[in-house]
Coordinates of C-alpha atoms and ligand atoms in Angstrom, one line a residue:
X1 CA -3.8 -20.7 24.8
X2 CA -1.2 -18.0 24.6
X3 CA 0.4 -19.4 27.6
X4 CA 0.7 -22.9 26.9
X5 CA 2.5 -22.0 23.0
X6 CA 4.7 -19.2 24.8
X7 CA 8.1 -19.4 24.1
X8 CA 10.9 -17.4 26.1
X9 CA 13.3 -15.1 24.3
X10 CA 15.9 -17.4 25.0
X11 CA 14.0 -20.5 23.6
X12 CA 13.6 -18.3 20.3
X13 CA 17.0 -17.6 19.8
X14 CA 18.5 -20.7 20.5
X15 CA 16.0 -22.6 18.3
X16 CA 17.0 -19.8 15.6
X17 CA 20.6 -20.7 16.0
X18 CA 20.3 -24.5 15.8
X19 CA 18.2 -24.7 13.0
X20 CA 18.8 -21.5 10.8
X21 CA 21.3 -19.9 9.1
X22 CA 23.2 -17.1 10.6
X23 CA 23.2 -14.7 7.5
X24 CA 21.8 -11.9 10.2
X25 CA 23.3 -10.6 13.5
X26 CA 19.9 -9.4 15.0
X27 CA 19.5 -7.5 18.5
X28 CA 18.3 -10.3 21.1
X29 CA 14.9 -9.3 21.4
X30 CA 12.3 -11.6 20.2
X31 CA 9.4 -9.8 19.0
X32 CA 5.7 -11.3 18.6
X33 CA 3.4 -8.2 18.4
X34 CA 3.1 -4.8 16.5
X35 CA 0.8 -2.0 16.5
X36 CA 1.5 1.2 15.2
X37 CA 5.2 2.6 16.2
X38 CA 5.3 -0.3 18.5
X39 CA 6.2 -3.9 18.9
X40 CA 6.3 -6.1 22.1
X41 CA 8.7 -8.9 22.9
X42 CA 7.4 -12.3 23.8
X43 CA 8.1 -11.4 27.6
X44 CA 5.6 -8.5 27.1
X45 CA 8.2 -5.3 27.0
X46 CA 7.2 -2.8 24.4
X47 CA 9.8 -1.0 22.1
X48 CA 9.6 1.8 19.4
X49 CA 10.4 0.6 16.2
X50 CA 13.1 2.9 14.8
X51 CA 14.2 0.6 12.1
X52 CA 10.5 -0.4 10.6
X53 CA 11.9 -3.6 9.2
X54 CA 14.1 -1.5 7.3
X55 CA 11.4 0.6 5.9
X56 CA 8.8 -1.4 4.8
X57 CA 6.4 -0.7 7.9
X58 CA 6.3 3.4 7.0
X59 CA 2.2 2.4 7.5
X60 CA 2.8 1.3 11.5
X61 CA 2.7 -2.3 12.3
X62 CA -0.5 -4.3 11.3
X63 CA -2.3 -1.2 10.2
X64 CA -5.9 -1.9 10.6
X65 CA -7.2 -0.7 7.6
X66 CA -4.3 -3.1 5.5
X67 CA -5.3 -5.8 7.7
X68 CA -8.6 -6.0 6.4
X69 CA -8.1 -5.7 3.3
X70 CA -5.7 -8.7 3.4
X71 CA -8.1 -10.5 5.4
X72 CA -11.1 -9.9 2.5
X73 CA -8.7 -10.8 -0.3
X74 CA -6.9 -13.7 1.3
X75 CA -10.6 -15.2 1.8
X76 CA -11.5 -14.9 -1.7
X77 CA -8.5 -15.4 -4.3
X78 CA -4.9 -15.3 -3.4
X79 CA -3.1 -16.7 -6.5
X80 CA -3.7 -17.2 -10.2
X81 CA -0.2 -16.9 -11.7
X82 CA -0.5 -14.7 -14.7
X83 CA -1.2 -17.5 -16.7
X84 CA -4.8 -15.6 -16.4
X85 CA -5.9 -12.4 -15.5
X86 CA -7.2 -11.5 -12.2
X87 CA -9.6 -8.7 -11.5
X88 CA -6.9 -7.2 -9.2
X89 CA -3.9 -6.8 -10.9
X90 CA -4.9 -4.0 -13.5
X91 CA -6.2 -1.9 -10.4
X92 CA -2.9 -2.2 -9.0
X93 CA -1.0 -1.0 -11.9
X94 CA -3.0 1.6 -12.5
X95 CA -2.8 2.8 -9.0
X96 CA 1.1 2.8 -9.2
X97 CA 1.1 4.8 -12.0
X98 CA -1.2 7.4 -11.0
X99 CA 0.3 7.8 -8.0
X100 CA 4.0 7.7 -9.3
X101 CA 3.1 9.5 -12.4
X102 CA 4.3 6.7 -14.8
X103 CA 2.8 5.3 -17.8
X104 CA 3.3 1.7 -17.0
X105 CA 4.1 -0.8 -13.9
X106 CA 5.4 -4.3 -13.6
X107 CA 4.7 -6.5 -10.1
X108 CA 7.6 -8.5 -8.6
X109 CA 7.8 -9.7 -4.9
X110 CA 11.3 -8.2 -3.3
X111 CA 13.3 -5.3 -3.8
X112 CA 15.7 -7.6 -5.4
X113 CA 13.7 -9.2 -8.0
X114 CA 12.5 -5.2 -8.8
X115 CA 16.1 -4.7 -9.4
X116 CA 16.7 -7.4 -11.7
X117 CA 13.5 -6.6 -13.6
X118 CA 15.0 -3.0 -14.1
X119 CA 18.6 -4.3 -15.3
X120 CA 16.5 -6.8 -17.6
X121 CA 14.5 -4.1 -19.2
X122 CA 17.3 -1.7 -19.2
X123 CA 19.4 -4.3 -21.0
X124 CA 16.7 -5.6 -23.6
X125 CA 16.0 -1.7 -24.1
X126 CA 19.6 -1.0 -24.9
X127 CA 19.7 -3.6 -27.6
X128 CA 16.2 -3.2 -29.1
X129 CA 15.8 0.6 -29.0
X130 CA 19.5 2.1 -29.0
X131 CA 21.1 -0.3 -30.9
X132 CA 23.8 -1.6 -28.6
X133 CA 25.5 -4.6 -30.1
X134 CA 24.8 -8.2 -28.5
X135 CA 25.8 -8.8 -25.2
X136 CA 28.0 -5.5 -24.9
X137 CA 25.3 -3.7 -22.7
X138 CA 26.9 -1.8 -19.7
X139 CA 25.1 -0.6 -16.4
X140 CA 26.5 1.9 -13.8
X141 CA 26.1 1.6 -11.0
X142 CA 28.0 3.7 -8.0
X143 CA 30.1 2.7 -5.1
X144 CA 28.4 1.7 -1.7
X145 CA 25.3 0.9 -3.6
X146 CA 22.7 -1.6 -2.0
X147 CA 20.2 -2.9 -4.2
X148 CA 19.6 -6.6 -2.9
X149 CA 21.6 -10.0 -2.8
X150 CA 20.9 -12.1 -5.9
X151 CA 24.1 -13.2 -7.7
X152 CA 23.6 -10.5 -10.4
X153 CA 23.0 -7.8 -8.0
X154 CA 26.1 -8.2 -5.9
X155 CA 28.3 -8.2 -9.0
X156 CA 27.6 -4.5 -9.1
X157 CA 28.5 -4.3 -5.0
X158 CA 31.4 -2.4 -3.6
X159 CA 31.1 -4.2 -0.4
X160 CA 33.2 -6.8 0.4
X161 CA 30.8 -8.6 2.9
X162 CA 28.4 -8.9 0.3
X163 CA 30.8 -10.3 -2.4
X164 CA 33.6 -12.6 -0.8
X165 CA 33.4 -16.0 -2.2
X166 CA 30.3 -15.4 -3.8
X167 CA 31.9 -15.3 -7.5
X168 CA 32.3 -15.5 -10.2
X169 CA 30.2 -12.4 -10.9
X170 CA 28.1 -10.9 -13.5
X171 CA 29.7 -8.8 -16.2
X172 CA 28.1 -5.6 -17.6
X173 CA 28.5 -3.4 -14.4
X174 CA 30.8 -0.4 -14.3
X175 CA 31.0 1.1 -10.7
X176 CA 31.6 5.1 -10.5
X177 CA 32.1 7.4 -7.1
X178 CA 28.4 8.3 -5.9
X179 CA 27.6 11.9 -6.1
X180 CA 30.6 12.6 -8.7
X181 CA 28.9 14.3 -11.8
X182 CA 32.0 14.5 -13.5
X183 CA 32.4 10.9 -13.1
X184 CA 28.5 10.5 -14.5
X185 CA 29.4 12.4 -17.5
X186 CA 32.8 10.1 -18.5
X187 CA 31.0 7.3 -17.7
X188 CA 28.2 7.8 -20.1
X189 CA 30.8 8.5 -23.3
X190 CA 31.0 4.9 -23.6
X191 CA 27.7 3.9 -26.4
X192 CA 27.1 0.6 -24.9
X193 CA 25.7 2.1 -21.6
X194 CA 22.0 1.1 -21.2
X195 CA 21.3 2.6 -18.0
X196 CA 22.3 4.6 -14.9
X197 CA 21.6 2.7 -11.9
X198 CA 21.7 4.3 -8.2
X199 CA 19.7 5.0 -4.8
X200 CA 18.8 8.9 -4.4
X201 CA 19.7 8.4 -0.8
X202 CA 22.0 5.6 0.2
X203 CA 20.1 3.8 2.7
X204 CA 21.9 0.9 3.7
X205 CA 25.1 2.5 3.1
X206 CA 24.8 4.8 6.0
X207 CA 21.9 7.0 4.8
X208 CA 24.1 9.2 2.3
X209 CA 22.6 12.1 0.9
X210 CA 23.8 13.6 -2.7
X211 CA 24.2 17.3 -3.2
X212 CA 20.7 19.2 -4.3
X213 CA 20.7 18.8 -8.2
X214 CA 22.9 16.0 -8.7
X215 CA 20.1 13.7 -9.4
X216 CA 18.6 16.0 -11.7
X217 CA 21.6 16.4 -13.7
X218 CA 22.1 12.8 -13.7
X219 CA 18.9 12.7 -15.7
X220 CA 19.7 15.4 -17.8
X221 CA 22.9 13.6 -18.7
X222 CA 21.3 10.2 -19.0
X223 CA 18.6 11.9 -21.8
X224 CA 21.8 13.5 -23.6
X225 CA 23.2 10.3 -23.9
X226 CA 20.3 8.2 -24.7
X227 CA 20.9 6.2 -21.3
X228 CA 18.1 5.1 -18.8
X229 CA 18.2 6.3 -15.4
X230 CA 17.2 3.7 -13.0
X231 CA 16.4 5.3 -9.6
X232 CA 16.0 2.2 -6.9
X233 CA 13.8 4.1 -4.2
X234 CA 13.2 0.5 -2.5
X235 CA 13.9 2.0 0.9
X236 CA 13.4 6.0 0.2
X237 CA 10.1 5.7 -1.5
X238 CA 6.6 5.5 -0.5
X239 CA 7.0 8.8 1.9
X240 CA 9.9 7.9 3.9
X241 CA 11.8 11.1 3.3
X242 CA 8.9 13.4 3.6
X243 CA 8.1 13.1 -0.5
X244 CA 6.3 10.7 -2.3
X245 CA 9.6 9.7 -3.7
X246 CA 13.2 10.9 -2.7
X247 CA 13.6 11.8 -6.3
X248 CA 10.9 14.4 -6.0
X249 CA 13.6 16.7 -3.6
X250 CA 15.4 17.4 -7.4
X251 CA 12.1 17.6 -9.3
X252 CA 12.8 15.2 -12.0
X253 CA 11.2 12.2 -13.6
X254 CA 13.6 9.1 -13.8
X255 CA 13.2 7.0 -16.6
X256 CA 12.5 3.9 -14.2
X257 CA 11.8 3.7 -10.5
X258 CA 12.1 0.5 -8.4
X259 CA 10.1 0.5 -5.6
X260 CA 9.2 -2.1 -2.7
X261 CA 9.3 -2.6 1.2
X262 CA 6.4 0.1 2.1
X263 CA 4.6 -0.5 -0.9
X264 CA 2.4 -3.1 0.9
X265 CA 2.8 -2.0 4.0
X266 CA 4.9 -4.6 5.4
X267 CA 2.1 -7.5 5.0
X268 CA 3.1 -8.9 2.2
X269 CA 6.2 -8.9 -0.6
X270 CA 5.3 -6.8 -3.2
X271 CA 7.8 -4.8 -5.5
X272 CA 7.5 -2.8 -8.6
X273 CA 9.0 -1.3 -11.9
X274 CA 7.8 1.9 -13.1
X275 CA 8.6 3.1 -16.4
X276 CA 7.3 4.5 -20.1
X277 CA 5.5 2.4 -22.5
X278 CA 8.4 2.6 -24.6
X279 CA 10.9 0.7 -22.3
X280 CA 7.9 -1.5 -20.8
X281 CA 6.8 -2.8 -23.9
X282 CA 10.6 -4.6 -25.0
X283 CA 9.0 -7.5 -22.5
X284 CA 7.2 -9.8 -24.6
X285 CA 5.2 -13.1 -23.4
X286 CA 7.8 -15.5 -21.8
X287 CA 10.3 -13.5 -21.7
X288 CA 10.1 -12.3 -18.0
X289 CA 7.8 -13.4 -14.9
X290 CA 7.3 -14.4 -11.5
X291 CA 4.7 -17.2 -10.0
X292 CA 3.7 -14.9 -7.4
X293 CA 4.5 -11.3 -9.1
X294 CA 1.7 -9.5 -9.3
X295 CA -0.7 -11.9 -7.5
X296 CA -4.0 -10.8 -6.3
X297 CA -3.6 -10.6 -2.6
X298 CA -0.5 -8.7 -2.9
X299 CA -2.0 -6.5 -5.2
X300 CA -5.0 -5.7 -3.0
X301 CA -2.6 -5.1 0.1
X302 CA -0.6 -3.0 -2.0
X303 CA -3.6 -0.5 -3.1
X304 CA -4.7 -0.4 0.4
X305 CA -1.2 0.3 2.0
X306 CA -0.9 3.4 -0.6
X307 CA -4.2 4.5 -0.2
X308 CA -3.3 4.8 3.9
X309 CA -0.1 6.7 2.8
X310 CA -2.2 9.5 1.0
X311 CA -5.0 9.8 2.9
X312 CA -3.4 9.8 6.5
X313 CA -1.0 12.2 4.8
X314 CA 2.4 10.2 6.0
X315 CA 4.9 11.8 3.7
X316 CA 3.7 15.1 5.3
X317 CA 4.2 13.8 8.5
X318 CA 7.5 12.4 7.9
X319 CA 8.8 15.6 6.5
X320 CA 7.5 17.9 9.4
X321 CA 8.6 15.2 12.2
X322 CA 11.8 14.6 10.4
X323 CA 12.8 18.4 10.7
X324 CA 12.1 18.2 14.2
X325 CA 14.0 15.1 14.6
X326 CA 17.0 16.4 12.9
X327 CA 16.8 19.7 14.7
X328 CA 16.8 18.1 18.1
X329 CA 19.7 15.3 17.5
X330 CA 21.9 18.5 16.0
X331 CA 22.0 20.0 19.5
X332 CA 22.5 16.7 21.0
X333 CA 25.6 16.3 19.0
X334 CA 27.0 19.8 20.2
X335 CA 26.6 18.7 24.0
X336 CA 28.5 15.4 23.4
X337 CA 32.1 14.0 22.1
X338 CA 30.5 10.7 21.6
X339 CA 28.5 11.8 18.5
X340 CA 29.4 13.7 15.2
X341 CA 26.2 15.0 13.5
X342 CA 22.8 13.5 12.3
X343 CA 21.8 13.3 8.6
X344 CA 19.2 12.5 6.5
X345 CA 15.6 13.0 5.1
X346 CA 12.0 12.9 6.4
X347 CA 12.2 9.9 8.8
X348 CA 15.2 8.4 7.4
X349 CA 18.0 9.6 9.5
X350 CA 21.3 8.4 10.8
X351 CA 23.0 9.2 13.9
X352 CA 27.0 9.4 13.1
X353 CA 29.0 7.9 16.3
X354 CA 32.6 9.2 16.8
X355 CA 34.5 6.1 16.2
X356 CA 35.9 4.1 13.5
X357 CA 33.5 1.5 11.2
X358 CA 35.2 -1.1 13.0
X359 CA 34.1 -0.2 16.6
X360 CA 31.4 -1.7 18.3
X361 CA 30.3 1.8 19.8
X362 CA 27.3 2.2 17.6
X363 CA 25.9 -1.6 18.2
X364 CA 26.5 -1.1 22.1
X365 CA 24.5 1.9 22.0
X366 CA 21.8 0.6 20.1
X367 CA 21.8 -2.4 23.1
X368 CA 21.5 0.5 25.6
X369 CA 18.5 1.9 23.4
X370 CA 17.2 -1.4 23.3
X371 CA 16.8 -1.9 27.2
X372 CA 15.2 1.6 27.6
X373 CA 12.6 0.5 25.0
X374 CA 13.9 1.5 21.5
X375 CA 15.0 -0.6 18.7
X376 CA 17.4 0.6 16.3
X377 CA 20.1 -1.1 14.0
X378 CA 23.7 0.0 13.5
X379 CA 24.5 0.3 9.8
X380 CA 28.5 -0.2 9.8
X381 CA 30.3 0.0 13.5
X382 CA 29.4 4.1 13.5
X383 CA 26.4 4.6 11.8
X384 CA 22.8 4.3 13.5
X385 CA 20.0 4.4 11.3
X386 CA 16.7 5.9 12.8
X387 CA 13.4 5.4 10.9
X388 CA 10.1 5.1 12.6
X389 CA 7.0 4.1 11.1
X390 CA 5.8 7.4 9.8
X391 CA 2.6 7.0 11.8
X392 CA 4.6 8.5 14.7
X393 CA 3.2 11.4 16.4
X394 CA 5.4 14.5 17.6
X395 CA 4.5 13.6 21.1
X396 CA 5.8 9.8 20.7
X397 CA 8.9 11.4 18.8
X398 CA 10.1 13.6 21.4
X399 CA 9.5 10.7 24.0
X400 CA 12.2 8.7 21.9
X401 CA 14.4 12.0 21.4
X402 CA 14.2 11.3 25.6
X403 CA 15.5 7.9 25.5
X404 CA 18.1 8.5 23.0
X405 CA 19.6 11.6 24.9
X406 CA 19.4 10.0 28.3
X407 CA 21.4 6.2 26.6
X408 CA 23.8 8.8 24.8
X409 CA 24.6 11.3 28.1
X410 CA 25.2 8.0 30.2
X411 CA 27.2 5.9 27.7
X412 CA 30.4 4.3 28.5
X413 CA 32.2 2.9 26.2
Ligands
PLP501 C1 16.1 -3.1 0.9 C2 16.7 -3.0 -0.3 C3 16.7 -3.7 -1.7 C4 16.4 -4.8 -1.4 O1 14.9 -5.5 -1.4 P1 14.5 -7.1 -0.9 O2 13.0 -7.0 -0.8 O3 15.3 -7.3 0.6 O4 15.4 -7.8 -2.0 C5 17.1 -2.9 -2.8 N1 17.5 -1.7 -2.8 C6 17.2 -1.2 -1.5 C7 17.5 0.4 -2.0 C8 17.0 -1.0 -0.3 O5 16.9 -0.6 0.8

């Protein structure tokens, strides 16, 4: 049957071009199968996946345990809406709270929705608990942030590609430089600030790491000024950086964490906001929701995805292999003028190419990597993000370093 149905890569790409939207620029590879760290194209060629769907498939493609739970739950009950209780939601909320150390959780679907939920929580908390005058609440964001694509969220974006011709924008955001504590201190002087909102490591921007201690100091400043520290761990959470949360490197607990992507292992869109009872209790019936948010299928999948993360010790693996990967790529950077350096934590890394943001050098390198069986995507013209599934073995990682080395050493602009 496969043979009759099969489509060539060319046909699949043409069909998307003809009927779809042009809002992504995919590498020209058409995938039809995945397993662990590998994906296959429709012609049967195998690739290492070094993007992991932007860190959504930390547990590896089509993890058999998550697949089984999904099939089982999908054959029992998939959606109730929150008009009724389900036997899965409370278990999922407890799992999130126990795993990440928070009192309460609210489930949504996409990362953007998780961030929207956090914004609404912070604003309402600001009015009802902090006493900010009506409609005056400010949320502080940082430059080069990425929190999703809704009209409210892009209102805080500093990337013209994300904002041009999408106005008018939502008021109530104020943007400061990232990794700049004096800017935080100054911004929090305003008594109308309800939240400070940032990614602990800026993933989409190109894997920018803050100085050690920055995040913890942000939390302390927020506490001092009665402001909620809202940490977007949609990409960095769930073991990606070698810790459960990237925030754990600074040993502090944010007031709010937003999770998404890998909390459901790539099977189903699930996002969540974790916070205290004091904050969560500002929501009353009817004030916020989502038809699919907290559905039984997503809940069951998410619980098993977190079980897999723990039981297969994926964050420990990410920590260990991340160190090896950066060590080897640092050595490679020293061997060629094409590269500047490598930076990251755990298995969220970026290779910096010695060219401008406007250049296409990183894209060309990614094409060569693709031909050699490794899929990665540039973020901006000179940064390549390397983020394989966390189930990768040391042997596989070494093979990938060889592919990267081979491409880089033979690359001609
Ligand atoms: C991907 C991402 C989002 C948005 O998630 P979607 O599921 O695409 O809406 C938000 N924040 C961060 C940090 C992300 O990496």
